[in-house]
């Protein structure tokens, strides 16, 4: 980046101490300024519209609207804003759901601070950034050798994923679904991420709608 105008960044993470550390890493560079912070996905979307930053640095798991849906909403409403995912999650469902939602980069929280700064500048200038482990997953997907026609087919949901989706269709929160199934909130989040990835969607509403069209759910479920 050149010139005296700092690169404007919005941080979105539900942990204040994490946001503080990220802010310090970025602003130590001298060419980046954090203009706002959000603790949830809905707030991130709202602040993106209010501040119009060059880059939103976004976590995946946040209360309310998750990072997948927040990415989709930001890119739909403000396509000029770049979205860089910064998360501890490197599981395939999260990776591919976020890339489909329009994320411009995907960096892991165990990355070197200098790598994070470079990633922010790269996506701000129109480039794409993938952490090495994430890039390997993408390459593996591309070079898997699946025929093009087969790649377009929707991968079936597991019985448990269908169960989670049915409960989500009834309006249950992740916490309520976890209680109903006797599992942890994180397990439910993982199932939803897998569902989004398989259906190539970025929200519960889209997942339910697509499952209805496919005949996997009936109207009574929704």
mmCIF file of C-alpha atoms in Angstrom:
data_model
loop_
_atom_site.group_PDB
_atom_site.id
_atom_site.type_symbol
_atom_site.label_atom_id
_atom_site.label_comp_id
_atom_site.label_asym_id
_atom_site.label_seq_id
_atom_site.Cartn_x
_atom_site.Cartn_y
_atom_site.Cartn_z
ATOM 1 C CA UNK A 1 0.000 0.000 0.000
ATOM 2 C CA UNK A 2 1.251 3.460 -0.815
ATOM 3 C CA UNK A 3 0.204 6.977 0.123
ATOM 4 C CA UNK A 4 -0.747 8.562 3.419
ATOM 5 C CA UNK A 5 -4.357 7.354 3.635
ATOM 6 C CA UNK A 6 -4.503 4.298 5.909
ATOM 7 C CA UNK A 7 -6.239 1.138 4.824
ATOM 8 C CA UNK A 8 -9.586 0.989 6.674
ATOM 9 C CA UNK A 9 -10.471 -2.303 8.336
ATOM 10 C CA UNK A 10 -13.482 -3.610 10.261
ATOM 11 C CA UNK A 11 -12.856 -6.415 12.770
ATOM 12 C CA UNK A 12 -15.557 -8.955 13.617
ATOM 13 C CA UNK A 13 -14.932 -11.539 16.344
ATOM 14 C CA UNK A 14 -17.007 -12.437 19.382
ATOM 15 C CA UNK A 15 -13.980 -12.365 21.720
ATOM 16 C CA UNK A 16 -12.907 -8.859 22.779
ATOM 17 C CA UNK A 17 -9.392 -9.986 23.718
ATOM 18 C CA UNK A 18 -8.933 -11.496 20.238
ATOM 19 C CA UNK A 19 -10.086 -8.277 18.602
ATOM 20 C CA UNK A 20 -7.656 -6.307 20.759
ATOM 21 C CA UNK A 21 -4.743 -8.498 19.667
ATOM 22 C CA UNK A 22 -5.682 -8.345 15.993
ATOM 23 C CA UNK A 23 -6.081 -4.551 16.163
ATOM 24 C CA UNK A 24 -2.614 -4.203 17.692
ATOM 25 C CA UNK A 25 -1.030 -6.450 15.044
ATOM 26 C CA UNK A 26 -2.647 -4.534 12.202
ATOM 27 C CA UNK A 27 -2.125 -1.006 13.461
ATOM 28 C CA UNK A 28 1.531 -1.616 14.358
ATOM 29 C CA UNK A 29 2.104 -1.727 10.605
ATOM 30 C CA UNK A 30 1.308 1.979 10.335
ATOM 31 C CA UNK A 31 -0.617 1.629 7.067
ATOM 32 C CA UNK A 32 -3.746 0.026 8.500
ATOM 33 C CA UNK A 33 -6.390 1.510 10.781
ATOM 34 C CA UNK A 34 -9.262 -0.354 12.442
ATOM 35 C CA UNK A 35 -12.319 1.857 12.045
ATOM 36 C CA UNK A 36 -14.814 -0.336 13.914
ATOM 37 C CA UNK A 37 -15.236 -3.627 15.754
ATOM 38 C CA UNK A 38 -18.166 -6.050 15.810
ATOM 39 C CA UNK A 39 -18.878 -8.902 18.205
ATOM 40 C CA UNK A 40 -21.407 -10.644 15.979
ATOM 41 C CA UNK A 41 -22.304 -11.239 12.351
ATOM 42 C CA UNK A 42 -25.351 -8.978 12.209
ATOM 43 C CA UNK A 43 -23.368 -6.138 13.750
ATOM 44 C CA UNK A 44 -20.569 -6.733 11.237
ATOM 45 C CA UNK A 45 -23.009 -6.370 8.331
ATOM 46 C CA UNK A 46 -24.471 -3.186 9.824
ATOM 47 C CA UNK A 47 -21.071 -1.621 10.520
ATOM 48 C CA UNK A 48 -19.818 -2.580 7.064
ATOM 49 C CA UNK A 49 -22.601 -0.453 5.605
ATOM 50 C CA UNK A 50 -21.977 2.375 8.051
ATOM 51 C CA UNK A 51 -18.185 2.613 7.766
ATOM 52 C CA UNK A 52 -17.590 1.116 4.286
ATOM 53 C CA UNK A 53 -14.139 -0.287 5.174
ATOM 54 C CA UNK A 54 -11.801 -1.608 2.505
ATOM 55 C CA UNK A 55 -11.593 -4.961 4.297
ATOM 56 C CA UNK A 56 -13.699 -6.830 6.838
ATOM 57 C CA UNK A 57 -11.677 -9.302 8.907
ATOM 58 C CA UNK A 58 -14.299 -11.820 9.947
ATOM 59 C CA UNK A 59 -14.461 -14.857 12.235
ATOM 60 C CA UNK A 60 -16.651 -17.852 11.365
ATOM 61 C CA UNK A 61 -18.421 -18.706 14.600
ATOM 62 C CA UNK A 62 -20.199 -15.721 16.104
ATOM 63 C CA UNK A 63 -23.513 -15.353 17.935
ATOM 64 C CA UNK A 64 -26.600 -14.822 15.814
ATOM 65 C CA UNK A 65 -25.551 -14.420 12.197
ATOM 66 C CA UNK A 66 -22.501 -16.593 11.564
ATOM 67 C CA UNK A 67 -19.513 -15.714 9.403
ATOM 68 C CA UNK A 68 -20.852 -17.571 6.378
ATOM 69 C CA UNK A 69 -24.100 -15.644 6.296
ATOM 70 C CA UNK A 70 -22.393 -12.359 7.225
ATOM 71 C CA UNK A 71 -19.985 -12.805 4.305
ATOM 72 C CA UNK A 72 -22.843 -13.478 1.914
ATOM 73 C CA UNK A 73 -24.769 -10.406 3.104
ATOM 74 C CA UNK A 74 -21.763 -8.080 2.983
ATOM 75 C CA UNK A 75 -20.721 -9.203 -0.496
ATOM 76 C CA UNK A 76 -24.298 -8.941 -1.789
ATOM 77 C CA UNK A 77 -24.878 -5.443 -0.414
ATOM 78 C CA UNK A 78 -21.363 -3.999 -0.734
ATOM 79 C CA UNK A 79 -19.451 -5.948 -3.411
ATOM 80 C CA UNK A 80 -16.563 -3.479 -3.265
ATOM 81 C CA UNK A 81 -15.782 -4.471 0.343
ATOM 82 C CA UNK A 82 -13.275 -7.291 0.630
ATOM 83 C CA UNK A 83 -13.836 -10.045 3.205
ATOM 84 C CA UNK A 84 -10.921 -11.843 4.853
ATOM 85 C CA UNK A 85 -11.831 -14.820 7.037
ATOM 86 C CA UNK A 86 -9.654 -15.175 10.149
ATOM 87 C CA UNK A 87 -10.583 -18.276 12.090
ATOM 88 C CA UNK A 88 -9.388 -21.347 13.932
ATOM 89 C CA UNK A 89 -11.651 -23.571 11.816
ATOM 90 C CA UNK A 90 -10.058 -25.306 8.844
ATOM 91 C CA UNK A 91 -12.645 -28.053 8.304
ATOM 92 C CA UNK A 92 -13.736 -28.531 4.683
ATOM 93 C CA UNK A 93 -17.416 -27.558 5.189
ATOM 94 C CA UNK A 94 -16.448 -24.164 6.603
ATOM 95 C CA UNK A 95 -13.810 -23.537 3.942
ATOM 96 C CA UNK A 96 -15.983 -24.278 0.923
ATOM 97 C CA UNK A 97 -19.143 -22.670 2.324
ATOM 98 C CA UNK A 98 -17.236 -19.440 2.977
ATOM 99 C CA UNK A 99 -15.559 -19.408 -0.415
ATOM 100 C CA UNK A 100 -18.945 -19.957 -2.060
ATOM 101 C CA UNK A 101 -20.337 -17.084 0.021
ATOM 102 C CA UNK A 102 -17.744 -14.792 -1.564
ATOM 103 C CA UNK A 103 -14.848 -14.610 0.911
ATOM 104 C CA UNK A 104 -11.738 -13.076 -0.661
ATOM 105 C CA UNK A 105 -9.300 -14.764 1.686
ATOM 106 C CA UNK A 106 -9.085 -17.414 4.384
ATOM 107 C CA UNK A 107 -6.375 -17.194 7.059
ATOM 108 C CA UNK A 108 -6.005 -19.264 10.224
ATOM 109 C CA UNK A 109 -5.578 -17.705 13.660
ATOM 110 C CA UNK A 110 -2.295 -19.509 14.197
ATOM 111 C CA UNK A 111 -0.778 -17.551 11.301
ATOM 112 C CA UNK A 112 2.152 -15.208 11.877
ATOM 113 C CA UNK A 113 0.994 -11.599 12.540
ATOM 114 C CA UNK A 114 3.035 -10.387 9.562
ATOM 115 C CA UNK A 115 1.183 -12.872 7.348
ATOM 116 C CA UNK A 116 -2.120 -11.449 8.554
ATOM 117 C CA UNK A 117 -1.059 -7.902 7.706
ATOM 118 C CA UNK A 118 0.070 -9.016 4.250
ATOM 119 C CA UNK A 119 -3.215 -10.872 3.753
ATOM 120 C CA UNK A 120 -5.247 -7.765 4.596
ATOM 121 C CA UNK A 121 -3.230 -5.669 2.129
ATOM 122 C CA UNK A 122 -3.436 -8.328 -0.565
ATOM 123 C CA UNK A 123 -7.226 -8.669 -0.480
ATOM 124 C CA UNK A 124 -7.573 -4.874 -0.239
ATOM 125 C CA UNK A 125 -5.666 -4.555 -3.514
ATOM 126 C CA UNK A 126 -7.958 -7.073 -5.216
ATOM 127 C CA UNK A 127 -5.970 -10.248 -4.650
ATOM 128 C CA UNK A 128 -6.967 -13.543 -3.099
ATOM 129 C CA UNK A 129 -5.307 -15.145 -0.063
ATOM 130 C CA UNK A 130 -5.530 -18.711 1.196
ATOM 131 C CA UNK A 131 -3.545 -20.148 4.092
ATOM 132 C CA UNK A 132 -1.336 -23.024 2.862
ATOM 133 C CA UNK A 133 -3.520 -25.703 4.479
ATOM 134 C CA UNK A 134 -6.646 -24.131 2.996
ATOM 135 C CA UNK A 135 -5.063 -23.818 -0.448
ATOM 136 C CA UNK A 136 -4.196 -27.514 -0.306
ATOM 137 C CA UNK A 137 -7.849 -28.361 0.338
ATOM 138 C CA UNK A 138 -8.972 -26.255 -2.614
ATOM 139 C CA UNK A 139 -6.394 -27.804 -4.927
ATOM 140 C CA UNK A 140 -7.392 -31.284 -3.775
ATOM 141 C CA UNK A 141 -11.023 -30.494 -4.542
ATOM 142 C CA UNK A 142 -10.160 -29.157 -8.000
ATOM 143 C CA UNK A 143 -7.893 -32.074 -8.862
ATOM 144 C CA UNK A 144 -10.064 -34.802 -7.354
ATOM 145 C CA UNK A 145 -10.817 -36.138 -10.818
ATOM 146 C CA UNK A 146 -14.605 -36.036 -10.415
ATOM 147 C CA UNK A 147 -16.441 -35.619 -13.735
ATOM 148 C CA UNK A 148 -17.945 -32.183 -14.233
ATOM 149 C CA UNK A 149 -21.470 -33.568 -14.254
ATOM 150 C CA UNK A 150 -20.905 -35.414 -11.003
ATOM 151 C CA UNK A 151 -19.438 -32.292 -9.417
ATOM 152 C CA UNK A 152 -22.744 -30.499 -10.031
ATOM 153 C CA UNK A 153 -24.742 -33.140 -8.180
ATOM 154 C CA UNK A 154 -25.781 -32.329 -4.629
ATOM 155 C CA UNK A 155 -24.110 -34.531 -2.064
ATOM 156 C CA UNK A 156 -26.778 -36.185 0.104
ATOM 157 C CA UNK A 157 -27.123 -35.109 3.723
ATOM 158 C CA UNK A 158 -26.566 -37.649 6.471
ATOM 159 C CA UNK A 159 -29.468 -38.676 8.698
ATOM 160 C CA UNK A 160 -28.113 -36.508 11.499
ATOM 161 C CA UNK A 161 -27.692 -33.522 9.167
ATOM 162 C CA UNK A 162 -31.293 -33.921 8.000
ATOM 163 C CA UNK A 163 -32.369 -34.076 11.637
ATOM 164 C CA UNK A 164 -30.490 -30.854 12.385
ATOM 165 C CA UNK A 165 -31.975 -29.165 9.318
ATOM 166 C CA UNK A 166 -35.520 -30.202 10.272
ATOM 167 C CA UNK A 167 -35.070 -28.678 13.725
ATOM 168 C CA UNK A 168 -33.537 -25.546 12.198
ATOM 169 C CA UNK A 169 -36.535 -25.329 9.857
ATOM 170 C CA UNK A 170 -38.766 -25.196 12.926
ATOM 171 C CA UNK A 171 -36.855 -22.138 14.121
ATOM 172 C CA UNK A 172 -34.794 -23.755 16.864
ATOM 173 C CA UNK A 173 -31.538 -22.017 17.787
ATOM 174 C CA UNK A 174 -28.241 -23.892 17.744
ATOM 175 C CA UNK A 175 -28.423 -24.184 21.528
ATOM 176 C CA UNK A 176 -31.958 -25.589 21.384
ATOM 177 C CA UNK A 177 -30.999 -28.068 18.652
ATOM 178 C CA UNK A 178 -28.001 -29.166 20.730
ATOM 179 C CA UNK A 179 -30.250 -29.740 23.755
ATOM 180 C CA UNK A 180 -32.793 -31.642 21.657
ATOM 181 C CA UNK A 181 -30.132 -33.946 20.210
ATOM 182 C CA UNK A 182 -27.984 -34.226 23.313
ATOM 183 C CA UNK A 183 -24.872 -32.841 21.635
ATOM 184 C CA UNK A 184 -22.719 -29.713 21.998
ATOM 185 C CA UNK A 185 -23.354 -26.356 20.336
ATOM 186 C CA UNK A 186 -20.128 -26.792 18.376
ATOM 187 C CA UNK A 187 -21.330 -30.141 17.022
ATOM 188 C CA UNK A 188 -24.497 -28.471 15.764
ATOM 189 C CA UNK A 189 -22.436 -25.664 14.212
ATOM 190 C CA UNK A 190 -20.311 -28.266 12.462
ATOM 191 C CA UNK A 191 -23.386 -30.040 11.083
ATOM 192 C CA UNK A 192 -24.818 -26.762 9.789
ATOM 193 C CA UNK A 193 -21.517 -25.859 8.139
ATOM 194 C CA UNK A 194 -21.482 -29.273 6.462
ATOM 195 C CA UNK A 195 -25.073 -28.766 5.304
ATOM 196 C CA UNK A 196 -24.224 -25.339 3.856
ATOM 197 C CA UNK A 197 -21.227 -26.792 2.073
ATOM 198 C CA UNK A 198 -23.121 -29.722 0.558
ATOM 199 C CA UNK A 199 -26.028 -27.566 -0.577
ATOM 200 C CA UNK A 200 -23.790 -24.674 -1.704
ATOM 201 C CA UNK A 201 -25.766 -22.174 0.381
ATOM 202 C CA UNK A 202 -24.853 -19.649 3.062
ATOM 203 C CA UNK A 203 -27.849 -19.514 5.404
ATOM 204 C CA UNK A 204 -30.505 -21.617 7.126
ATOM 205 C CA UNK A 205 -33.242 -20.150 4.953
ATOM 206 C CA UNK A 206 -31.415 -21.082 1.764
ATOM 207 C CA UNK A 207 -30.652 -24.555 3.117
ATOM 208 C CA UNK A 208 -34.288 -25.220 4.034
ATOM 209 C CA UNK A 209 -35.522 -23.838 0.699
ATOM 210 C CA UNK A 210 -33.113 -25.999 -1.291
ATOM 211 C CA UNK A 211 -33.894 -29.093 0.778
ATOM 212 C CA UNK A 212 -37.612 -28.537 0.105
ATOM 213 C CA UNK A 213 -36.939 -28.267 -3.641
ATOM 214 C CA UNK A 214 -34.901 -31.472 -3.522
ATOM 215 C CA UNK A 215 -37.684 -33.253 -1.653
ATOM 216 C CA UNK A 216 -35.496 -33.877 1.384
ATOM 217 C CA UNK A 217 -37.869 -31.879 3.591
ATOM 218 C CA UNK A 218 -41.626 -31.478 3.383
ATOM 219 C CA UNK A 219 -43.630 -28.382 4.133
ATOM 220 C CA UNK A 220 -44.608 -29.751 7.555
ATOM 221 C CA UNK A 221 -40.911 -29.729 8.460
ATOM 222 C CA UNK A 222 -40.673 -26.024 7.685
#
